[in-house]
């Protein structure tokens, strides 16, 4: 089967969050299963220096955004058997960052239009076009409204995966014509309209043949008033074509038995000494005082979605109880400043790294004792699964994929528990759960060790989910 993944980011070339992991790992697994997969992403400025060899200029064409004409240069490189097509236009993508600009709507309209023209230019006749999130959301609409009979798309089916329903690609109504060259009648039809604007995410949902999200629990949440960010009616409309598949992690990249980025490798048998050695190195790296103190860690984008308003007060409480804290991530300026203030107050107990550093992230996963993830909402979450693999017990709010991947310890289930969980989004609930975990760490070390072993045994690989996606692709290709 010929599958095209289209997204705004993908490992190992461009990453701000879990989306990049999923696009790459799922593609890699599908390739192993024998499918032909290409990935199409923008050629961001920061990708340029990272590809040293094997980058070909494949073609050049133009796309029209209403009256404007923009050049597209397509480059190709191969990674792990996957062809990456990079859509280049310096004006739109040669910037030091991926998103967050006033013209993101226009940038991704250009990207979407360029993707539509790419297939005939590189002669790739896709069976499946799998789009991710709002950025390429208009593509199925563009093709179905404009070119349904074009030979190249004659047998193409569309799958959309929702990774983050909070970003809906909202544009003023005029942009339908001005960016996408689509008629205003479409707006009146209701297919693209959302809260009196155009939503590229909603449009993607309506026009795709199948829609998925990244965990079974998040599927339920998207169909509820509280958890759907306003999308529930649309999801109900799609009910029979809507699935929730739990993401996996790249178990090759994250493997404590062979990880070159950590100080001492370990497995389930040697985890106690192995984790202790990594913890010592980690604590020294941040100049913290007591290497034996319980260590709470976090690797995350620092955005409100991740439960920052619970995290910050809880960190103060934990430090006062003698714990150390190490955080790696970047995001909202206010949040970064709050964590800097925490470190300012407790320089020997708190280590903060603002930014992303892959080597350090691996050491944190290996050296931590407890991994904090009190997310307000979390369609899947990847950090908790990586933490489990390294035997760092996640403390999660039971929402979305966190609920589907962590079994919280409750005094009686040490044979199956592999972390800690709580339900209410309150500071009190999170602090109490952290203190409960701390108590198990301090006073029930045999239980704590058992939970570590349970966590390390969890199979979070992509194998299962990749098969579910493949099954979905096959079922939709067979539909008439
Ligand atoms: C988004 C979601 C996160 C999910 C990731 C990959 O970043 O917020 O929960 O794990 O996408 O699907």
PDB file of C-alpha atoms in Angstrom, residues 165-374:
ATOM      1  CA  UNK A 165      -8.054  19.313  19.621  1.00  0.00           C
ATOM      2  CA  UNK A 166      -7.180  22.615  21.277  1.00  0.00           C
ATOM      3  CA  UNK A 167      -5.615  23.821  18.026  1.00  0.00           C
ATOM      4  CA  UNK A 168      -8.386  24.102  15.465  1.00  0.00           C
ATOM      5  CA  UNK A 169      -6.871  26.141  12.635  1.00  0.00           C
ATOM      6  CA  UNK A 170      -9.348  29.023  12.916  1.00  0.00           C
ATOM      7  CA  UNK A 171      -9.372  31.496  10.033  1.00  0.00           C
ATOM      8  CA  UNK A 172     -11.632  34.397   9.038  1.00  0.00           C
ATOM      9  CA  UNK A 173     -14.275  33.431   6.476  1.00  0.00           C
ATOM     10  CA  UNK A 174     -12.636  35.466   3.676  1.00  0.00           C
ATOM     11  CA  UNK A 175      -9.560  33.251   3.903  1.00  0.00           C
ATOM     12  CA  UNK A 176     -11.457  30.370   2.323  1.00  0.00           C
ATOM     13  CA  UNK A 177     -11.155  32.165  -1.008  1.00  0.00           C
ATOM     14  CA  UNK A 178      -8.123  34.249  -0.240  1.00  0.00           C
ATOM     15  CA  UNK A 179      -5.842  31.401   0.857  1.00  0.00           C
ATOM     16  CA  UNK A 180      -7.455  28.209  -0.384  1.00  0.00           C
ATOM     17  CA  UNK A 181      -9.210  29.410  -3.560  1.00  0.00           C
ATOM     18  CA  UNK A 182     -12.435  27.775  -2.344  1.00  0.00           C
ATOM     19  CA  UNK A 183     -15.884  29.152  -2.940  1.00  0.00           C
ATOM     20  CA  UNK A 184     -17.753  30.966  -0.182  1.00  0.00           C
ATOM     21  CA  UNK A 185     -20.714  28.636  -0.796  1.00  0.00           C
ATOM     22  CA  UNK A 186     -18.811  25.980   1.102  1.00  0.00           C
ATOM     23  CA  UNK A 187     -19.002  28.200   4.176  1.00  0.00           C
ATOM     24  CA  UNK A 188     -22.776  28.407   3.992  1.00  0.00           C
ATOM     25  CA  UNK A 189     -22.971  24.632   3.593  1.00  0.00           C
ATOM     26  CA  UNK A 190     -21.646  24.242   7.142  1.00  0.00           C
ATOM     27  CA  UNK A 191     -18.897  21.849   6.181  1.00  0.00           C
ATOM     28  CA  UNK A 192     -16.020  24.170   6.980  1.00  0.00           C
ATOM     29  CA  UNK A 193     -17.693  26.641   9.324  1.00  0.00           C
ATOM     30  CA  UNK A 194     -17.003  26.538  13.057  1.00  0.00           C
ATOM     31  CA  UNK A 195     -18.087  29.360  15.388  1.00  0.00           C
ATOM     32  CA  UNK A 196     -18.582  31.624  12.413  1.00  0.00           C
ATOM     33  CA  UNK A 197     -15.038  31.114  11.194  1.00  0.00           C
ATOM     34  CA  UNK A 198     -13.298  28.528   9.046  1.00  0.00           C
ATOM     35  CA  UNK A 199     -11.723  25.676  11.025  1.00  0.00           C
ATOM     36  CA  UNK A 200      -9.194  23.620   9.095  1.00  0.00           C
ATOM     37  CA  UNK A 201      -9.409  20.914  11.781  1.00  0.00           C
ATOM     38  CA  UNK A 202     -13.179  20.612  11.519  1.00  0.00           C
ATOM     39  CA  UNK A 203     -12.931  20.580   7.728  1.00  0.00           C
ATOM     40  CA  UNK A 204     -10.397  17.759   7.941  1.00  0.00           C
ATOM     41  CA  UNK A 205     -12.726  15.775  10.192  1.00  0.00           C
ATOM     42  CA  UNK A 206     -15.734  16.238   7.918  1.00  0.00           C
ATOM     43  CA  UNK A 207     -13.951  15.406   4.662  1.00  0.00           C
ATOM     44  CA  UNK A 208     -11.732  12.533   5.854  1.00  0.00           C
ATOM     45  CA  UNK A 209     -12.938   8.981   5.360  1.00  0.00           C
ATOM     46  CA  UNK A 210     -11.679   7.925   8.787  1.00  0.00           C
ATOM     47  CA  UNK A 211     -10.727   9.949  11.830  1.00  0.00           C
ATOM     48  CA  UNK A 212      -8.591   8.727  14.674  1.00  0.00           C
ATOM     49  CA  UNK A 213      -7.262  10.084  17.910  1.00  0.00           C
ATOM     50  CA  UNK A 214      -4.367   8.894  19.984  1.00  0.00           C
ATOM     51  CA  UNK A 215      -6.004   6.904  22.798  1.00  0.00           C
ATOM     52  CA  UNK A 216      -9.327   5.142  23.422  1.00  0.00           C
ATOM     53  CA  UNK A 217     -10.096   7.378  26.418  1.00  0.00           C
ATOM     54  CA  UNK A 218      -9.471  10.525  24.397  1.00  0.00           C
ATOM     55  CA  UNK A 219     -11.894   9.228  21.805  1.00  0.00           C
ATOM     56  CA  UNK A 220     -14.556   9.160  24.516  1.00  0.00           C
ATOM     57  CA  UNK A 221     -13.517  12.607  25.732  1.00  0.00           C
ATOM     58  CA  UNK A 222     -13.839  14.050  22.240  1.00  0.00           C
ATOM     59  CA  UNK A 223     -17.417  12.859  22.196  1.00  0.00           C
ATOM     60  CA  UNK A 224     -18.272  14.574  25.471  1.00  0.00           C
ATOM     61  CA  UNK A 225     -19.197  18.206  26.132  1.00  0.00           C
ATOM     62  CA  UNK A 226     -16.432  18.650  28.725  1.00  0.00           C
ATOM     63  CA  UNK A 227     -13.513  17.117  26.880  1.00  0.00           C
ATOM     64  CA  UNK A 228     -14.080  17.904  23.229  1.00  0.00           C
ATOM     65  CA  UNK A 229     -13.079  21.581  22.970  1.00  0.00           C
ATOM     66  CA  UNK A 230     -16.405  22.102  21.226  1.00  0.00           C
ATOM     67  CA  UNK A 231     -15.948  19.309  18.692  1.00  0.00           C
ATOM     68  CA  UNK A 232     -18.371  16.791  20.262  1.00  0.00           C
ATOM     69  CA  UNK A 233     -21.243  17.287  17.795  1.00  0.00           C
ATOM     70  CA  UNK A 234     -18.891  16.799  14.877  1.00  0.00           C
ATOM     71  CA  UNK A 235     -17.372  13.701  16.446  1.00  0.00           C
ATOM     72  CA  UNK A 236     -20.818  12.225  17.020  1.00  0.00           C
ATOM     73  CA  UNK A 237     -21.572  12.829  13.362  1.00  0.00           C
ATOM     74  CA  UNK A 238     -18.433  10.813  12.554  1.00  0.00           C
ATOM     75  CA  UNK A 239     -19.034   8.240  15.289  1.00  0.00           C
ATOM     76  CA  UNK A 240     -18.807   5.156  13.059  1.00  0.00           C
ATOM     77  CA  UNK A 241     -15.658   6.334  11.333  1.00  0.00           C
ATOM     78  CA  UNK A 242     -13.842   7.449  14.442  1.00  0.00           C
ATOM     79  CA  UNK A 243     -11.302   5.303  16.367  1.00  0.00           C
ATOM     80  CA  UNK A 244      -8.942   5.769  19.286  1.00  0.00           C
ATOM     81  CA  UNK A 245      -5.610   3.959  19.023  1.00  0.00           C
ATOM     82  CA  UNK A 246      -3.052   4.361  21.786  1.00  0.00           C
ATOM     83  CA  UNK A 247       0.297   5.668  20.554  1.00  0.00           C
ATOM     84  CA  UNK A 248       3.449   3.707  21.202  1.00  0.00           C
ATOM     85  CA  UNK A 249       7.010   4.847  21.741  1.00  0.00           C
ATOM     86  CA  UNK A 250      10.162   4.068  19.812  1.00  0.00           C
ATOM     87  CA  UNK A 251      11.447   1.236  21.987  1.00  0.00           C
ATOM     88  CA  UNK A 252      14.714   1.175  20.039  1.00  0.00           C
ATOM     89  CA  UNK A 253      15.485   4.769  20.852  1.00  0.00           C
ATOM     90  CA  UNK A 254      14.347   4.471  24.448  1.00  0.00           C
ATOM     91  CA  UNK A 255      15.974   1.339  25.774  1.00  0.00           C
ATOM     92  CA  UNK A 256      17.760   1.372  29.142  1.00  0.00           C
ATOM     93  CA  UNK A 257      19.618  -1.803  28.170  1.00  0.00           C
ATOM     94  CA  UNK A 258      21.439  -0.179  25.248  1.00  0.00           C
ATOM     95  CA  UNK A 259      21.120   3.580  25.683  1.00  0.00           C
ATOM     96  CA  UNK A 260      24.389   5.359  24.921  1.00  0.00           C
ATOM     97  CA  UNK A 261      23.073   8.615  26.317  1.00  0.00           C
ATOM     98  CA  UNK A 262      22.936   7.355  29.897  1.00  0.00           C
ATOM     99  CA  UNK A 263      25.750   6.706  32.349  1.00  0.00           C
ATOM    100  CA  UNK A 264      25.010   3.071  33.136  1.00  0.00           C
ATOM    101  CA  UNK A 265      22.745   0.744  31.161  1.00  0.00           C
ATOM    102  CA  UNK A 266      20.395  -1.583  33.046  1.00  0.00           C
ATOM    103  CA  UNK A 267      17.527  -4.026  32.733  1.00  0.00           C
ATOM    104  CA  UNK A 268      14.820  -5.252  35.093  1.00  0.00           C
ATOM    105  CA  UNK A 269      17.353  -7.254  37.091  1.00  0.00           C
ATOM    106  CA  UNK A 270      19.946  -4.506  37.473  1.00  0.00           C
ATOM    107  CA  UNK A 271      17.587  -1.553  37.640  1.00  0.00           C
ATOM    108  CA  UNK A 272      18.301  -0.610  41.238  1.00  0.00           C
ATOM    109  CA  UNK A 273      22.046  -0.111  40.819  1.00  0.00           C
ATOM    110  CA  UNK A 274      21.656   1.156  37.249  1.00  0.00           C
ATOM    111  CA  UNK A 275      19.133   3.798  38.161  1.00  0.00           C
ATOM    112  CA  UNK A 276      21.196   4.855  41.181  1.00  0.00           C
ATOM    113  CA  UNK A 277      24.266   5.472  38.996  1.00  0.00           C
ATOM    114  CA  UNK A 278      22.253   7.548  36.544  1.00  0.00           C
ATOM    115  CA  UNK A 279      20.608   9.462  39.362  1.00  0.00           C
ATOM    116  CA  UNK A 280      23.989  10.323  40.847  1.00  0.00           C
ATOM    117  CA  UNK A 281      25.256  11.647  37.507  1.00  0.00           C
ATOM    118  CA  UNK A 282      22.063  13.610  36.952  1.00  0.00           C
ATOM    119  CA  UNK A 283      22.061  15.185  40.397  1.00  0.00           C
ATOM    120  CA  UNK A 284      25.722  16.140  39.984  1.00  0.00           C
ATOM    121  CA  UNK A 285      25.019  17.614  36.556  1.00  0.00           C
ATOM    122  CA  UNK A 286      22.608  20.047  38.177  1.00  0.00           C
ATOM    123  CA  UNK A 287      24.788  20.610  41.283  1.00  0.00           C
ATOM    124  CA  UNK A 288      22.107  19.390  43.660  1.00  0.00           C
ATOM    125  CA  UNK A 289      23.151  18.446  47.148  1.00  0.00           C
ATOM    126  CA  UNK A 290      21.738  15.134  48.284  1.00  0.00           C
ATOM    127  CA  UNK A 291      21.999  12.368  45.639  1.00  0.00           C
ATOM    128  CA  UNK A 292      19.978   9.989  47.819  1.00  0.00           C
ATOM    129  CA  UNK A 293      16.928  12.286  48.138  1.00  0.00           C
ATOM    130  CA  UNK A 294      13.842  11.153  46.204  1.00  0.00           C
ATOM    131  CA  UNK A 295      13.977  12.720  42.745  1.00  0.00           C
ATOM    132  CA  UNK A 296      10.834  13.992  40.997  1.00  0.00           C
ATOM    133  CA  UNK A 297      11.350  14.792  37.325  1.00  0.00           C
ATOM    134  CA  UNK A 298       9.551  16.189  34.323  1.00  0.00           C
ATOM    135  CA  UNK A 299      10.363  16.359  30.611  1.00  0.00           C
ATOM    136  CA  UNK A 300       7.662  18.293  28.809  1.00  0.00           C
ATOM    137  CA  UNK A 301       6.543  21.230  26.770  1.00  0.00           C
ATOM    138  CA  UNK A 302       5.802  23.850  29.419  1.00  0.00           C
ATOM    139  CA  UNK A 303       2.270  24.798  28.413  1.00  0.00           C
ATOM    140  CA  UNK A 304      -0.966  25.140  30.360  1.00  0.00           C
ATOM    141  CA  UNK A 305      -2.217  21.829  28.951  1.00  0.00           C
ATOM    142  CA  UNK A 306       0.444  20.029  30.987  1.00  0.00           C
ATOM    143  CA  UNK A 307      -1.026  21.083  34.343  1.00  0.00           C
ATOM    144  CA  UNK A 308       1.412  23.865  35.197  1.00  0.00           C
ATOM    145  CA  UNK A 309      -0.903  25.403  37.775  1.00  0.00           C
ATOM    146  CA  UNK A 310      -0.767  22.151  39.746  1.00  0.00           C
ATOM    147  CA  UNK A 311       2.916  21.517  39.151  1.00  0.00           C
ATOM    148  CA  UNK A 312       4.365  24.744  40.444  1.00  0.00           C
ATOM    149  CA  UNK A 313       2.818  24.741  43.960  1.00  0.00           C
ATOM    150  CA  UNK A 314       3.386  20.994  44.250  1.00  0.00           C
ATOM    151  CA  UNK A 315       7.090  21.388  43.521  1.00  0.00           C
ATOM    152  CA  UNK A 316       7.403  23.840  46.442  1.00  0.00           C
ATOM    153  CA  UNK A 317       5.666  21.365  48.737  1.00  0.00           C
ATOM    154  CA  UNK A 318       7.868  18.459  47.621  1.00  0.00           C
ATOM    155  CA  UNK A 319      11.096  20.385  48.103  1.00  0.00           C
ATOM    156  CA  UNK A 320       9.943  21.308  51.600  1.00  0.00           C
ATOM    157  CA  UNK A 321       9.527  17.583  52.260  1.00  0.00           C
ATOM    158  CA  UNK A 322      13.133  16.912  51.285  1.00  0.00           C
ATOM    159  CA  UNK A 323      12.718  15.882  47.640  1.00  0.00           C
ATOM    160  CA  UNK A 324      14.813  17.047  44.685  1.00  0.00           C
ATOM    161  CA  UNK A 325      13.265  18.212  41.438  1.00  0.00           C
ATOM    162  CA  UNK A 326      14.614  18.289  37.877  1.00  0.00           C
ATOM    163  CA  UNK A 327      12.670  19.752  34.963  1.00  0.00           C
ATOM    164  CA  UNK A 328      13.528  19.931  31.272  1.00  0.00           C
ATOM    165  CA  UNK A 329      11.346  21.714  28.755  1.00  0.00           C
ATOM    166  CA  UNK A 330      10.407  24.995  27.201  1.00  0.00           C
ATOM    167  CA  UNK A 331       7.209  26.788  26.428  1.00  0.00           C
ATOM    168  CA  UNK A 332       5.219  29.614  27.935  1.00  0.00           C
ATOM    169  CA  UNK A 333       7.424  32.428  29.196  1.00  0.00           C
ATOM    170  CA  UNK A 334       5.483  32.790  32.462  1.00  0.00           C
ATOM    171  CA  UNK A 335       5.908  29.088  33.240  1.00  0.00           C
ATOM    172  CA  UNK A 336       9.611  29.163  32.483  1.00  0.00           C
ATOM    173  CA  UNK A 337       9.947  32.134  34.836  1.00  0.00           C
ATOM    174  CA  UNK A 338       8.009  30.370  37.621  1.00  0.00           C
ATOM    175  CA  UNK A 339      10.353  27.411  37.458  1.00  0.00           C
ATOM    176  CA  UNK A 340      13.372  29.728  37.423  1.00  0.00           C
ATOM    177  CA  UNK A 341      12.022  31.371  40.595  1.00  0.00           C
ATOM    178  CA  UNK A 342      11.628  27.933  42.196  1.00  0.00           C
ATOM    179  CA  UNK A 343      15.249  27.186  41.422  1.00  0.00           C
ATOM    180  CA  UNK A 344      16.241  30.620  42.748  1.00  0.00           C
ATOM    181  CA  UNK A 345      14.626  29.738  46.081  1.00  0.00           C
ATOM    182  CA  UNK A 346      16.111  26.222  46.290  1.00  0.00           C
ATOM    183  CA  UNK A 347      19.250  26.100  44.133  1.00  0.00           C
ATOM    184  CA  UNK A 348      20.500  22.894  45.779  1.00  0.00           C
ATOM    185  CA  UNK A 349      17.245  20.991  45.364  1.00  0.00           C
ATOM    186  CA  UNK A 350      15.940  22.116  42.005  1.00  0.00           C
ATOM    187  CA  UNK A 351      17.503  21.772  38.555  1.00  0.00           C
ATOM    188  CA  UNK A 352      15.904  23.393  35.514  1.00  0.00           C
ATOM    189  CA  UNK A 353      16.902  23.139  31.875  1.00  0.00           C
ATOM    190  CA  UNK A 354      14.899  25.469  29.663  1.00  0.00           C
ATOM    191  CA  UNK A 355      14.994  24.144  26.103  1.00  0.00           C
ATOM    192  CA  UNK A 356      15.307  20.688  24.629  1.00  0.00           C
ATOM    193  CA  UNK A 357      18.378  18.515  25.039  1.00  0.00           C
ATOM    194  CA  UNK A 358      18.002  14.938  23.941  1.00  0.00           C
ATOM    195  CA  UNK A 359      21.001  13.506  25.822  1.00  0.00           C
ATOM    196  CA  UNK A 360      19.916  15.154  29.046  1.00  0.00           C
ATOM    197  CA  UNK A 361      16.318  14.008  28.538  1.00  0.00           C
ATOM    198  CA  UNK A 362      17.491  10.395  28.374  1.00  0.00           C
ATOM    199  CA  UNK A 363      19.509  10.816  31.566  1.00  0.00           C
ATOM    200  CA  UNK A 364      16.490  12.333  33.309  1.00  0.00           C
ATOM    201  CA  UNK A 365      14.266   9.423  32.251  1.00  0.00           C
ATOM    202  CA  UNK A 366      16.890   6.994  33.564  1.00  0.00           C
ATOM    203  CA  UNK A 367      17.906   8.809  36.747  1.00  0.00           C
ATOM    204  CA  UNK A 368      14.535  10.011  38.065  1.00  0.00           C
ATOM    205  CA  UNK A 369      12.458   8.170  40.670  1.00  0.00           C
ATOM    206  CA  UNK A 370       9.059   9.671  39.891  1.00  0.00           C
ATOM    207  CA  UNK A 371       7.824  11.362  36.707  1.00  0.00           C
ATOM    208  CA  UNK A 372       5.176  14.067  37.151  1.00  0.00           C
ATOM    209  CA  UNK A 373       2.407  14.440  34.579  1.00  0.00           C
ATOM    210  CA  UNK A 374      -0.684  16.145  36.060  1.00  0.00           C
TER     211      UNK A 374
END
